[in-house]
Short mmCIF file of C-alpha atoms in Angstrom, two decimals:
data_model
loop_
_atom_site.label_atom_id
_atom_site.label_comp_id
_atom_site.label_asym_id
_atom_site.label_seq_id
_atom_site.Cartn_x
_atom_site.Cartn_y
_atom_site.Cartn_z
CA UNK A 1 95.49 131.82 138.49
CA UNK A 2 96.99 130.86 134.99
CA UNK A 3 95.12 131.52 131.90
CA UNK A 4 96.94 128.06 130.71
CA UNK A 5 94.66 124.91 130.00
CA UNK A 6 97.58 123.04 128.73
CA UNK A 7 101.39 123.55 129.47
CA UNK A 8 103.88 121.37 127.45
CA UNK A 9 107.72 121.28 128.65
CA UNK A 10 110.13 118.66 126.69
CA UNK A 11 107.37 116.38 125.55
CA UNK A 12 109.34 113.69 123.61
CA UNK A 13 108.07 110.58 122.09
CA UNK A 14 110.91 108.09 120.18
CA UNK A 15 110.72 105.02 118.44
CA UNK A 16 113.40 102.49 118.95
CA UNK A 17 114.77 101.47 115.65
CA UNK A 18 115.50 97.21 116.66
CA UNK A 19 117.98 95.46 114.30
CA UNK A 20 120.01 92.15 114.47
CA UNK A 21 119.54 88.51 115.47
CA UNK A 22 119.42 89.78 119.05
CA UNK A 23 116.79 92.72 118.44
CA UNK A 24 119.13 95.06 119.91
CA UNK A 25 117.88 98.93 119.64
CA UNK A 26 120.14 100.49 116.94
CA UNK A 27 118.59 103.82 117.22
CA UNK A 28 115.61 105.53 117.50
CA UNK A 29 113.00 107.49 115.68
CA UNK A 30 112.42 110.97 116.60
CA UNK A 31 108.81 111.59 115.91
CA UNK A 32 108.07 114.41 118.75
CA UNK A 33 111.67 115.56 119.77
CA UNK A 34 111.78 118.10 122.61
CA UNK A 35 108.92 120.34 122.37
CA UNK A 36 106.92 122.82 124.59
CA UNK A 37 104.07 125.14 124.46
CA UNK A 38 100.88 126.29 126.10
CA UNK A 39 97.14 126.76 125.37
CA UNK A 40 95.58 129.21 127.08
CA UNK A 41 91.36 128.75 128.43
CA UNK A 42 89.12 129.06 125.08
CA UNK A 43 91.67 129.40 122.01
CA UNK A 44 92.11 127.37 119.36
CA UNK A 45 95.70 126.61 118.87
CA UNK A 46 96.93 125.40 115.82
CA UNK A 47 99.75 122.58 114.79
CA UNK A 48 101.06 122.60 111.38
CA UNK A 49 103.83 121.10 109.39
CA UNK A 50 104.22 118.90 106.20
CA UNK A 51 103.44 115.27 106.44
CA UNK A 52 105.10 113.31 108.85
CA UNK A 53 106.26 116.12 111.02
CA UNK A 54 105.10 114.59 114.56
CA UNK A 55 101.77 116.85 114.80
CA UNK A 56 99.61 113.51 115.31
CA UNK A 57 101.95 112.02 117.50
CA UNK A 58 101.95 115.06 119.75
CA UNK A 59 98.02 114.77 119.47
CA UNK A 60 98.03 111.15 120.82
CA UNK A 61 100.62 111.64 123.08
CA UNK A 62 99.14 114.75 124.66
CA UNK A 63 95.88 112.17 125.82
CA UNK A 64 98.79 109.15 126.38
CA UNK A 65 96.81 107.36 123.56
CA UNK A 66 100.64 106.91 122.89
CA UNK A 67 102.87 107.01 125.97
CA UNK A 68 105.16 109.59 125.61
CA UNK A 69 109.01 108.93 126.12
CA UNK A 70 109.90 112.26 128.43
CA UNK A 71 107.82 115.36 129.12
CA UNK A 72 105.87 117.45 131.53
CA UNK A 73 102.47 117.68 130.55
CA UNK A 74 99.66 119.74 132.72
CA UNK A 75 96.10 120.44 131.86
CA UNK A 76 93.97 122.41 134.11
CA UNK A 77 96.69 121.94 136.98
CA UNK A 78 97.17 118.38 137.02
CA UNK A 79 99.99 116.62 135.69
CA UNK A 80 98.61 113.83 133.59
CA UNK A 81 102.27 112.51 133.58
CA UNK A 82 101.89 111.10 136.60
CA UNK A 83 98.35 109.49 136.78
CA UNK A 84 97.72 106.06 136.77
CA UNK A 85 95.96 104.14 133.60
CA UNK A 86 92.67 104.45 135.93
CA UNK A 87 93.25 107.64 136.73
CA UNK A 88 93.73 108.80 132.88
CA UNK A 89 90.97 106.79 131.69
CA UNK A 90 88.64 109.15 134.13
CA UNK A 91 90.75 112.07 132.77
CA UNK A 92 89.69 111.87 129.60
CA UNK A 93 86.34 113.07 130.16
CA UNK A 94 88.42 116.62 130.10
CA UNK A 95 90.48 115.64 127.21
CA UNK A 96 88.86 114.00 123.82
CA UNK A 97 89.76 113.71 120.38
CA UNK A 98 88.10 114.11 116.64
CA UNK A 99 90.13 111.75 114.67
CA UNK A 100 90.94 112.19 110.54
CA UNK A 101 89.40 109.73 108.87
CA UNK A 102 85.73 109.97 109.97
CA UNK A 103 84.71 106.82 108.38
CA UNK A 104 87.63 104.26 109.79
CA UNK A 105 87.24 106.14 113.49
CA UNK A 106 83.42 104.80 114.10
CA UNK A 107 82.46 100.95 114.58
CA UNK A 108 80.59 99.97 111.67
CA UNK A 109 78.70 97.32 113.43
CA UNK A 110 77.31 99.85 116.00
CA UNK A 111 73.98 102.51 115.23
CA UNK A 112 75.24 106.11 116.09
CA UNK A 113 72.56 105.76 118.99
CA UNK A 114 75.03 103.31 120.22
CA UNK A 115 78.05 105.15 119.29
CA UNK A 116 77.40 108.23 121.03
CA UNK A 117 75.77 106.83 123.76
CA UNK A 118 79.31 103.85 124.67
CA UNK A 119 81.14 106.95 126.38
CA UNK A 120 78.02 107.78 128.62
CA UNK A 121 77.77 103.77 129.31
CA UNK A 122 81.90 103.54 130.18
CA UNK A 123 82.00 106.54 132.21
CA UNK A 124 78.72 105.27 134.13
CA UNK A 125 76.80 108.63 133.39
CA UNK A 126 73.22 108.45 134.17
CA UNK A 127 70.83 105.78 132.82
CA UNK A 128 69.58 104.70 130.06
CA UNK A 129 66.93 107.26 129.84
CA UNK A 130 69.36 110.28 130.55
CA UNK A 131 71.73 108.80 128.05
CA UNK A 132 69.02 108.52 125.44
CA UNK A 133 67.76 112.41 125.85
CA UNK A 134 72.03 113.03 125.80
CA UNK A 135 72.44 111.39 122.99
CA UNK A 136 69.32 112.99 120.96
CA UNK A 137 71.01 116.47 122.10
CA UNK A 138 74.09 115.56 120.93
CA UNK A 139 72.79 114.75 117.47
CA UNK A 140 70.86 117.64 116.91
CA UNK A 141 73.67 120.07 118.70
CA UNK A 142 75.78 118.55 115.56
CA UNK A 143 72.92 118.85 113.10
CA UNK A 144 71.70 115.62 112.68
CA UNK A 145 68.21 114.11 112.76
CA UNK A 146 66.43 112.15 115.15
CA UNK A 147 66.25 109.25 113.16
CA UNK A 148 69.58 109.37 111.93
CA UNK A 149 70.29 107.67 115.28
CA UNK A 150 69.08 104.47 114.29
CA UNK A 151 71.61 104.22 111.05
CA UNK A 152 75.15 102.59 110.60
CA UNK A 153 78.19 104.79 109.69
CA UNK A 154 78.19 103.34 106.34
CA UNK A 155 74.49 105.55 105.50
CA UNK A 156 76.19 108.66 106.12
CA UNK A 157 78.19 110.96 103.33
CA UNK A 158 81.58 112.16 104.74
CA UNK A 159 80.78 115.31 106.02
CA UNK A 160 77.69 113.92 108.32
CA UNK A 161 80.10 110.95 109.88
CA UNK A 162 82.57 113.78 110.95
CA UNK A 163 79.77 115.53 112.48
CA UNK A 164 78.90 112.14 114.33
CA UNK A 165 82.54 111.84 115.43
CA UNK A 166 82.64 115.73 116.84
CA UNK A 167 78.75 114.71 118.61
CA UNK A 168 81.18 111.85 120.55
CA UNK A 169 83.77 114.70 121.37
CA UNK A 170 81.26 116.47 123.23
CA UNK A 171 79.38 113.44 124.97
CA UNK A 172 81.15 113.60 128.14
CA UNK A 173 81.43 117.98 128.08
CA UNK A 174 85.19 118.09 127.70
CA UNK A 175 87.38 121.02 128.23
CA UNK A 176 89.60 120.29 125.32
CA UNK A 177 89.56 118.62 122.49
CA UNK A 178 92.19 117.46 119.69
CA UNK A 179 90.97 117.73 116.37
CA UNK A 180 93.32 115.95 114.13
CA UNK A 181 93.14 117.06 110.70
CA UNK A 182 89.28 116.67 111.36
CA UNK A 183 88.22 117.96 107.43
CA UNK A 184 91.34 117.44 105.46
CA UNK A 185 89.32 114.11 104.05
CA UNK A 186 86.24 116.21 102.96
CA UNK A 187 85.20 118.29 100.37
CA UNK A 188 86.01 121.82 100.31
CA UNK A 189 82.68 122.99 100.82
CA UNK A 190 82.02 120.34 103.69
CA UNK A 191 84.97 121.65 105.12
CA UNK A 192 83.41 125.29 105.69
CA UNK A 193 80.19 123.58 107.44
CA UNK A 194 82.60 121.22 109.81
CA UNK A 195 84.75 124.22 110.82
CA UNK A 196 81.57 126.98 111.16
CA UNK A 197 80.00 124.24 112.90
CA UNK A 198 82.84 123.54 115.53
CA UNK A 199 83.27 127.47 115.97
CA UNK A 200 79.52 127.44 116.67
CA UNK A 201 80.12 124.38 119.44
CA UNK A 202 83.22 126.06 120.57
CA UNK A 203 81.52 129.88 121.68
CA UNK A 204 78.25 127.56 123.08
CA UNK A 205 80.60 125.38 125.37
CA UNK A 206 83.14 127.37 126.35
CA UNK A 207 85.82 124.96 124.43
CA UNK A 208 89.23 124.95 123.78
CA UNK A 209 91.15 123.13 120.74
CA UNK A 210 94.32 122.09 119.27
CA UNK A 211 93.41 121.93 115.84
CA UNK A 212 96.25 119.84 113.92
CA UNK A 213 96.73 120.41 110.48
CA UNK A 214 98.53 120.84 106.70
CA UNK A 215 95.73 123.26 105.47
CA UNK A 216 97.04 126.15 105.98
CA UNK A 217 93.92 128.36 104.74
CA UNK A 218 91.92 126.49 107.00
CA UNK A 219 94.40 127.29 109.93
CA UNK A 220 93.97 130.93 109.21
CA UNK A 221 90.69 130.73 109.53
CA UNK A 222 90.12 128.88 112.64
CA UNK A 223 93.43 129.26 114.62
CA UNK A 224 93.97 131.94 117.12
CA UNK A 225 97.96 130.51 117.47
CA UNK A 226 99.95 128.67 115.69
CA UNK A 227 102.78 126.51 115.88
CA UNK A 228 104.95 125.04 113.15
CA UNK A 229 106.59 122.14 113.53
CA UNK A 230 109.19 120.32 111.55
CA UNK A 231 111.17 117.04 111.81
CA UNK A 232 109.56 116.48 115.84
CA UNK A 233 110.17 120.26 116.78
CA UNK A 234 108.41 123.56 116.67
CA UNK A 235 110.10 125.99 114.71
CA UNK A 236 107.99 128.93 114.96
CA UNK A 237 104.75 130.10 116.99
CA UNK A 238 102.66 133.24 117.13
CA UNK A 239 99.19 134.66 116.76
CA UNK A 240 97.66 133.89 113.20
CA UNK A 241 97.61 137.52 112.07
CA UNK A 242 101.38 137.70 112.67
CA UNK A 243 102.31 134.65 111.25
CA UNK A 244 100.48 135.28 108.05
CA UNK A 245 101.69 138.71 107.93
CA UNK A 246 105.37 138.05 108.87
CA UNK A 247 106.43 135.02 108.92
CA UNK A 248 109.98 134.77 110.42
CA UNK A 249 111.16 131.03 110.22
CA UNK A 250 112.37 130.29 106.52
CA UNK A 251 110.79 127.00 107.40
CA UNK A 252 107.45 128.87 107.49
CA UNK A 253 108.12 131.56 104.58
CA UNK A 254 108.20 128.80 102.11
CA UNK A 255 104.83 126.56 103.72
CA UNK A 256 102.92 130.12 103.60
CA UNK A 257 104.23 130.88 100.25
CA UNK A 258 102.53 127.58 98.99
CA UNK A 259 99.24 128.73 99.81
CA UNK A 260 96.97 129.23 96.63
CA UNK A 261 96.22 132.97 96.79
CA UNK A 262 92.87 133.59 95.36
CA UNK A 263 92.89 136.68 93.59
CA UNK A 264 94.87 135.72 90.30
CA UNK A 265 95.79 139.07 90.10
CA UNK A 266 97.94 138.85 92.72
CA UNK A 267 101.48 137.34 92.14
CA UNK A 268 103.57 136.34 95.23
CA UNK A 269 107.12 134.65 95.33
CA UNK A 270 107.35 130.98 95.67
CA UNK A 271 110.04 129.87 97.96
CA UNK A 272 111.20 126.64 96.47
CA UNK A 273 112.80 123.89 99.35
CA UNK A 274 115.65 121.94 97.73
CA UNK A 275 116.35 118.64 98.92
CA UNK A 276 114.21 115.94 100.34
CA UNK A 277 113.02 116.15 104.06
CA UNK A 278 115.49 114.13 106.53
CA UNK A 279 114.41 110.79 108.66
CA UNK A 280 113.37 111.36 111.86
CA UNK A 281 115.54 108.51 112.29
CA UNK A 282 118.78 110.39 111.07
CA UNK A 283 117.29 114.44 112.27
CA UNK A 284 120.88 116.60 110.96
CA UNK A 285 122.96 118.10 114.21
CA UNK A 286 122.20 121.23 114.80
CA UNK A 287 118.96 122.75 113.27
CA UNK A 288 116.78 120.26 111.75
CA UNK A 289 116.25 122.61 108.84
CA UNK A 290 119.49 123.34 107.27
CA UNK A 291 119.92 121.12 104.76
CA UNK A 292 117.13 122.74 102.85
CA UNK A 293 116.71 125.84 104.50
CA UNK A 294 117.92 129.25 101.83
CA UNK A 295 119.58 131.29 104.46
CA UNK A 296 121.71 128.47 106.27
CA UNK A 297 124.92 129.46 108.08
CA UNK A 298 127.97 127.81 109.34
CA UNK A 299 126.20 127.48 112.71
CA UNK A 300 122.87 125.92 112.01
CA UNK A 301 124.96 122.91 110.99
CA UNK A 302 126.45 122.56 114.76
CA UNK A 303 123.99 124.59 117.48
CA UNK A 304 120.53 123.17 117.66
CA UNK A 305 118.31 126.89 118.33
CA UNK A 306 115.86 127.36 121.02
CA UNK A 307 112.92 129.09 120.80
CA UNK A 308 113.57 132.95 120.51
CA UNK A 309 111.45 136.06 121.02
CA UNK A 310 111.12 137.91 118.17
CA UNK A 311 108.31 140.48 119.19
CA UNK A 312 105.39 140.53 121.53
CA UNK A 313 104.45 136.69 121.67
CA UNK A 314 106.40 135.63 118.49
CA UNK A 315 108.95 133.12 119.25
CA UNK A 316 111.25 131.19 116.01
CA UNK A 317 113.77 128.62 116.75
CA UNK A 318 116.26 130.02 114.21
CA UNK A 319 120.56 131.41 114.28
CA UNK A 320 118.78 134.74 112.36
CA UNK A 321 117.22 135.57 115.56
CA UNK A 322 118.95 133.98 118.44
CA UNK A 323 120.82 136.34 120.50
CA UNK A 324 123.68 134.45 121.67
CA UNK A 325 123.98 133.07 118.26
CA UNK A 326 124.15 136.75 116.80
CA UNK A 327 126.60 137.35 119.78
CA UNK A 328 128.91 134.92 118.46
CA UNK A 329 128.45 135.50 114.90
CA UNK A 330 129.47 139.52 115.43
#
C-alpha cells in the first residue's frame, strides 16, 4: 500500500488571454504549467516561490476550488479528477484549506459559534447539540475561550482570527489540509504561536499539510519537503535539510541566499537575479529560468528540463544536471 496521500501528474491550470471585437482567445496564461509531485501520509510538504509563481493556484486547484485545465490528481486512492461537483463537495471533508488573509476569509456578519459550526450544518453532522460540544472543542483545541464563541471576527487581533480559521480546518477531521501562506499577514512573534500551534494539531490528528509559502525561514522550520516553483513549474524538490544545505537549482541558490542570516557575524554571498521575472503569459522556450538565471547555456534557451535525480530523493529541473542534456553537451 502507498505511503502517498496525494499524487500530482501534469496538473495544469491556464488562463485564456481573450482579445478583439469577437473575444477570440489570443493566448493563455500559464499560472500552474505541467507539474507533479507527491505527499506522503503525515508530512508537511512545502511550496515556495516568489510572488506570483502559481503556488496558490496549485492550492485551489488541488481542492478544484479552481478547475484545473489537465492533470491527474489522487488523494488517498481516489481520483478527484473524475468526481462529480456532488461528489467533491462530500470530498472535501478529506481535503480543507487555511486561507491567507485571516480577516477577509471569515463572514463578518456571522459569531465564530456560527462559523465553525456552518461546515457541521452543510455536511449534516450530528445535531445541534453535538455540533455545539464540536464546536466548543474546536475552540479550545485552537486556544480560544468559551466565550469567544459568541464574538464577530472583527473582536479578534490577527493572530486569534487565524486560529479561528485553522479551528474550521479541523471541523470536519480532514486528512489534509492546504495552508496558504497561513501567517505571512501576522506578526513575527504570532507567527511562532500559529506554526507551534499547527505542529501541535498536526502530531494530535495524525495530519498532513501542504504548507504554501515565500517565508523561507518559516519553511525550514515547518517543512519536511520542499518544492520550488517558478513561472507555473517546480524547479527543484528535496527534504528541507538538503535543500538548505545544498541547494542545486540556481533558481533556489539565489531565494536561499536572500534569507536574513541571524548571526551578523556570519557573511554569506548574495546571488543577485538580473532582469525582471517573465509573464506567465509569454513563459521563455526552453527553461523558464534562463533569462535571469547566472549559469545559462546555449540549451536552456531551446530544451525545457525535466525533473532530474540528483541524489537520494533530490530531484532539479536544470541542463547542469540532466543526463541526456550532459550527453549532448559532451
Amino acid at each position: 500500500m502507498s505511503d502517498n496521500l496525494l499524487e500530482v501528474k501534469g496538473l495544469k491550470k491556464y488562463y485564456p488571454i481573450n482579445k478583439g471585437f469577437f473575444n477570440k482567445t489570443q493566448g493563455f496564461v500559464k499560472a500552474v504549467d505541467d507539474i507533479s509531485f507527491t505527499v506522503r501520509k503525515g508530512e508537511t510538504f512545502g511550496l515556495v516561490g516568489e510572488s506570483g509563481c502559481g503556488k496558490s493556484t496549485t492550492g485551489r486547484s488541488l481542492l478544484r476550488l479552481i478547475e484545473p485545465t489537465a492533470g491527474e490528481i489522487t488523494f488517498d486512492g481516489q481520483n478527484i479528477m473524475a468526481l462529480s461537483a456532488e461528489e467533491m463537495r462530500k470530498q472535501r471533508r478529506e481535503m480543507q484549506i487555511v486561507f491567507q488573509d485571516p480577516f477577509s476569509s471569515l463572514d463578518p456578519r456571522n459569531t465564530v459559534q456560527r462559523i465553525l459550526e456552518e461546515p457541521l450544518i452543510v455536511h449534516g453532522i450530528g445535531d445541534a447539540k453535538e455540533r455545539r460540544r464540536r464546536v466548543e472543542y474546536l475552540a479550545d483545541v485552537v486556544g480560544l475561550a468559551k466565550a469567544h464563541l459568541l464574538r464577530y471576527p472583527h473582536q479578534f487581533s490577527g493572530g486569534q482570527r487565524q486560529r479561528i480559521g485553522i479551528a474550521r480546518a479541523l471541523a470536519l477531521q480532514p486528512k489534509l489540509i492546504i495552508a496558504d501562506e497561513p501567517v505571512s499577514a501576522l506578526d513575527v512573534s504570532i507567527q511562532s504561536q500559529v506554526i507551534n500551534l499547527m505542529q501541535d494539531l498536526q502530531r494530535e490528528f495524525g495530519l498532513t499539510y501542504i504548507f504554501i509559502a515565500h517565508d523561507l525561514s518559516v519553511v525550514k522550520h515547518i517543512c519536511d519537503r520542499v518544492a520550488v516553483m517558478y513561472l507555473g513549474r517546480i524547479v527543484e524538490v528535496a527534504d528541507k535539510t538538503t535543500l538548505y544545505a545544498e541547494p542545486q537549482h540556481p533558481y533556489t541558490q539565489a531565494l536561499l541566499s536572500a534569507v536574513p542570516e541571524p548571526d551578523p557575524d556570519l557573511r554569506k554571498e548574495r546571488v543577485i537575479l538580473q532582469g525582471e521575472v517573465p509573464s506567465p503569459a509569454n513563459v521563455p522556450v526552453g527553461c523558464a529560468f534562463n533569462t535571469r538565471c547566472p549559469k545559462v547555456m546555449d540549451v536552456c534557451r531551446s530544451i525545457k528540463p525535466g525533473l532530474a535525480e540528483t541524489g537520494a530523493g533530490h530531484l532539479a529541473a536544470c541542463h547542469l544536471y540532466h543526463e541526456p542534456t550532459r550527453d549532448l553537451l559532451a
